[in-house]
Amino acid sequence: MSFKHLFSRALEAAPGRLHFAAHSHHLWPDASYAGQIAAWEDAAMLADHKWNRIFSDVIPEAQRHIARELALPDPATIAFSPNTHDFLVRIVSALPMERPRVLASDGEFHSFRRQSLRWAEAGRIELVTVPLDQVVETAEAGGFDLIYASQVQFNSGQALGGLERLAALARPEGSWVVIDGYHGFMATPTDLSAIAGQAFYLSGGYKYAMAGEGVCFLHAPPGYAPRPEVTGWYAAFDDLAARQGEVGYAPDGRRFLGSTFDASGLYRFNAVQRMLASEGLTTASISAHCDALKTRFLSADPRPDLRLISEPQARFLALQGDRAPALHDALNQADVVTDMRGDVLRIGFALYQDANDVDALIGRLRA
């Protein structure tokens, strides 16, 4: 099957391009254009009052979409921010101890890796990193105030097991468990219902949610981190119980809000979600489509000199080898978009590809 008609604007913009990097920058479907226009029209028509619509309609709709996707019991636990780094900073600012001991995998994305290394350098945190398959066992040994790990690692495509074991370690006073779901959300079916009361989960719309930049979210379990030290004035909405002179916080996920932001990403996200629903497309069905494309590619075995290191949950193939950088450069010259992480070539699959695209990719690789 082909779903190219849902991405006509992006595909027609560069008709000779083979885009196999949806894990990096997912092409935007046509529905996102309609969402962007709706954001502009609301701003033009409502002006200052657009925020009433954003908070009463746009944000609640986005919360419902995410809660349904992740099987979260309460959409109100979800907050939004332009990027996940904002949430990382606010979570750490809320830890009650002076120098928290942080455990993470050694393959976290740059935003966490850079910030955590800088905090460790400054003495703000004590940082321990281990391979992903050792995170759960190391965490269970105890002594950590914050445990941070990716659901699916961005560089290798390896998946984190034992989410419920990690969540069982969580306590409001610490440890806190944070799952970075950026390569899991809408890439693989995810049910957080069993751990929603214990674990933080953060992700965004830039990749498999197809909504572009600026629409990241955090699920914050009730009772955890009630008063982030790094905070914006939106976090005080609906706080009617605050005493005079006290910095108040909303009682739900909004306690992690910052300040004024560009809401157009939320409009795009909602428009894409409505499009998927109207087409009967779910994360499971999209994954099945992409898995068939991956299988077609792997069956051809076009690069036997590269080693496959990614796991089936990843929406991309991670191929490791000395020749990977040169191959990436050659593909780029042939107008094939992939990406590199060290000596790992990443080839991503998406709804806007079909069997003909995979065959074309195989042909250009062999050339």
mmCIF file with all atom_site columns, N, CA and C in Angstrom, residues 191-213:
data_model
loop_
_atom_site.group_PDB
_atom_site.id
_atom_site.type_symbol
_atom_site.label_atom_id
_atom_site.label_alt_id
_atom_site.label_comp_id
_atom_site.label_asym_id
_atom_site.label_entity_id
_atom_site.label_seq_id
_atom_site.pdbx_PDB_ins_code
_atom_site.Cartn_x
_atom_site.Cartn_y
_atom_site.Cartn_z
_atom_site.occupancy
_atom_site.B_iso_or_equiv
_atom_site.pdbx_formal_charge
_atom_site.auth_seq_id
_atom_site.auth_comp_id
_atom_site.auth_asym_id
_atom_site.auth_atom_id
_atom_site.pdbx_PDB_model_num
ATOM 1  N N  . ASP A 1 191 ? 2.167  1.237  26.109 1.00 0.00 ? 191 ASP A N  1
ATOM 2  C CA . ASP A 1 191 ? 1.119  1.250  27.131 1.00 0.00 ? 191 ASP A CA 1
ATOM 3  C C  . ASP A 1 191 ? 1.760  1.561  28.474 1.00 0.00 ? 191 ASP A C  1
ATOM 4  N N  . LEU A 1 192 ? 1.498  2.768  28.986 1.00 0.00 ? 192 LEU A N  1
ATOM 5  C CA . LEU A 1 192 ? 2.077  3.199  30.260 1.00 0.00 ? 192 LEU A CA 1
ATOM 6  C C  . LEU A 1 192 ? 1.099  3.064  31.417 1.00 0.00 ? 192 LEU A C  1
ATOM 7  N N  . SER A 1 193 ? -0.020 2.419  31.197 1.00 0.00 ? 193 SER A N  1
ATOM 8  C CA . SER A 1 193 ? -1.057 2.397  32.226 1.00 0.00 ? 193 SER A CA 1
ATOM 9  C C  . SER A 1 193 ? -0.554 1.805  33.540 1.00 0.00 ? 193 SER A C  1
ATOM 10 N N  . ALA A 1 194 ? 0.332  0.822  33.474 1.00 0.00 ? 194 ALA A N  1
ATOM 11 C CA . ALA A 1 194 ? 0.797  0.162  34.696 1.00 0.00 ? 194 ALA A CA 1
ATOM 12 C C  . ALA A 1 194 ? 1.807  0.994  35.466 1.00 0.00 ? 194 ALA A C  1
ATOM 13 N N  . ILE A 1 195 ? 2.458  1.968  34.811 1.00 0.00 ? 195 ILE A N  1
ATOM 14 C CA . ILE A 1 195 ? 3.513  2.733  35.490 1.00 0.00 ? 195 ILE A CA 1
ATOM 15 C C  . ILE A 1 195 ? 3.215  4.234  35.494 1.00 0.00 ? 195 ILE A C  1
ATOM 16 N N  . ALA A 1 196 ? 2.018  4.624  35.074 1.00 0.00 ? 196 ALA A N  1
ATOM 17 C CA . ALA A 1 196 ? 1.700  6.049  34.960 1.00 0.00 ? 196 ALA A CA 1
ATOM 18 C C  . ALA A 1 196 ? 1.777  6.776  36.289 1.00 0.00 ? 196 ALA A C  1
ATOM 19 N N  . GLY A 1 197 ? 1.569  6.056  37.384 1.00 0.00 ? 197 GLY A N  1
ATOM 20 C CA . GLY A 1 197 ? 1.615  6.692  38.696 1.00 0.00 ? 197 GLY A CA 1
ATOM 21 C C  . GLY A 1 197 ? 3.000  6.805  39.294 1.00 0.00 ? 197 GLY A C  1
ATOM 22 N N  . GLN A 1 198 ? 4.018  6.255  38.614 1.00 0.00 ? 198 GLN A N  1
ATOM 23 C CA . GLN A 1 198 ? 5.367  6.258  39.168 1.00 0.00 ? 198 GLN A CA 1
ATOM 24 C C  . GLN A 1 198 ? 6.413  6.902  38.267 1.00 0.00 ? 198 GLN A C  1
ATOM 25 N N  . ALA A 1 199 ? 6.252  6.848  36.946 1.00 0.00 ? 199 ALA A N  1
ATOM 26 C CA . ALA A 1 199 ? 7.328  7.257  36.047 1.00 0.00 ? 199 ALA A CA 1
ATOM 27 C C  . ALA A 1 199 ? 6.970  8.497  35.241 1.00 0.00 ? 199 ALA A C  1
ATOM 28 N N  . PHE A 1 200 ? 7.964  9.359  35.049 1.00 0.00 ? 200 PHE A N  1
ATOM 29 C CA . PHE A 1 200 ? 7.873  10.448 34.090 1.00 0.00 ? 200 PHE A CA 1
ATOM 30 C C  . PHE A 1 200 ? 8.100  9.877  32.686 1.00 0.00 ? 200 PHE A C  1
ATOM 31 N N  . TYR A 1 201 ? 7.463  10.506 31.691 1.00 0.00 ? 201 TYR A N  1
ATOM 32 C CA . TYR A 1 201 ? 7.671  10.100 30.306 1.00 0.00 ? 201 TYR A CA 1
ATOM 33 C C  . TYR A 1 201 ? 7.672  11.364 29.467 1.00 0.00 ? 201 TYR A C  1
ATOM 34 N N  . LEU A 1 202 ? 8.714  11.536 28.652 1.00 0.00 ? 202 LEU A N  1
ATOM 35 C CA . LEU A 1 202 ? 8.773  12.727 27.815 1.00 0.00 ? 202 LEU A CA 1
ATOM 36 C C  . LEU A 1 202 ? 9.056  12.349 26.364 1.00 0.00 ? 202 LEU A C  1
ATOM 37 N N  . SER A 1 203 ? 8.518  13.141 25.472 1.00 0.00 ? 203 SER A N  1
ATOM 38 C CA . SER A 1 203 ? 8.713  12.914 24.043 1.00 0.00 ? 203 SER A CA 1
ATOM 39 C C  . SER A 1 203 ? 8.279  14.175 23.308 1.00 0.00 ? 203 SER A C  1
ATOM 40 N N  . GLY A 1 204 ? 8.065  14.060 21.972 1.00 0.00 ? 204 GLY A N  1
ATOM 41 C CA . GLY A 1 204 ? 7.671  15.224 21.199 1.00 0.00 ? 204 GLY A CA 1
ATOM 42 C C  . GLY A 1 204 ? 7.186  14.859 19.820 1.00 0.00 ? 204 GLY A C  1
ATOM 43 N N  . GLY A 1 205 ? 6.825  15.867 19.054 1.00 0.00 ? 205 GLY A N  1
ATOM 44 C CA . GLY A 1 205 ? 6.198  15.673 17.764 1.00 0.00 ? 205 GLY A CA 1
ATOM 45 C C  . GLY A 1 205 ? 7.132  15.729 16.577 1.00 0.00 ? 205 GLY A C  1
ATOM 46 N N  . TYR A 1 206 ? 8.415  15.932 16.793 1.00 0.00 ? 206 TYR A N  1
ATOM 47 C CA . TYR A 1 206 ? 9.346  16.188 15.688 1.00 0.00 ? 206 TYR A CA 1
ATOM 48 C C  . TYR A 1 206 ? 9.548  14.964 14.805 1.00 0.00 ? 206 TYR A C  1
ATOM 49 N N  . LYS A 1 207 ? 9.388  13.772 15.384 1.00 0.00 ? 207 LYS A N  1
ATOM 50 C CA . LYS A 1 207 ? 9.701  12.574 14.628 1.00 0.00 ? 207 LYS A CA 1
ATOM 51 C C  . LYS A 1 207 ? 8.416  11.833 14.250 1.00 0.00 ? 207 LYS A C  1
ATOM 52 N N  . TYR A 1 208 ? 8.092  10.761 14.928 1.00 0.00 ? 208 TYR A N  1
ATOM 53 C CA . TYR A 1 208 ? 7.055  9.847  14.454 1.00 0.00 ? 208 TYR A CA 1
ATOM 54 C C  . TYR A 1 208 ? 5.640  10.398 14.624 1.00 0.00 ? 208 TYR A C  1
ATOM 55 N N  . ALA A 1 209 ? 5.480  11.432 15.436 1.00 0.00 ? 209 ALA A N  1
ATOM 56 C CA . ALA A 1 209 ? 4.180  12.088 15.542 1.00 0.00 ? 209 ALA A CA 1
ATOM 57 C C  . ALA A 1 209 ? 3.932  13.061 14.392 1.00 0.00 ? 209 ALA A C  1
ATOM 58 N N  . MET A 1 210 ? 4.956  13.320 13.575 1.00 0.00 ? 210 MET A N  1
ATOM 59 C CA . MET A 1 210 ? 4.817  14.002 12.282 1.00 0.00 ? 210 MET A CA 1
ATOM 60 C C  . MET A 1 210 ? 4.358  15.453 12.395 1.00 0.00 ? 210 MET A C  1
ATOM 61 N N  . ALA A 1 211 ? 4.590  16.090 13.539 1.00 0.00 ? 211 ALA A N  1
ATOM 62 C CA . ALA A 1 211 ? 4.046  17.432 13.761 1.00 0.00 ? 211 ALA A CA 1
ATOM 63 C C  . ALA A 1 211 ? 5.105  18.522 13.742 1.00 0.00 ? 211 ALA A C  1
ATOM 64 N N  . GLY A 1 212 ? 6.369  18.160 13.587 1.00 0.00 ? 212 GLY A N  1
ATOM 65 C CA . GLY A 1 212 ? 7.420  19.155 13.527 1.00 0.00 ? 212 GLY A CA 1
ATOM 66 C C  . GLY A 1 212 ? 7.898  19.618 14.889 1.00 0.00 ? 212 GLY A C  1
ATOM 67 N N  . GLU A 1 213 ? 8.691  20.679 14.860 1.00 0.00 ? 213 GLU A N  1
ATOM 68 C CA . GLU A 1 213 ? 9.324  21.181 16.067 1.00 0.00 ? 213 GLU A CA 1
ATOM 69 C C  . GLU A 1 213 ? 8.337  21.889 16.994 1.00 0.00 ? 213 GLU A C  1
#
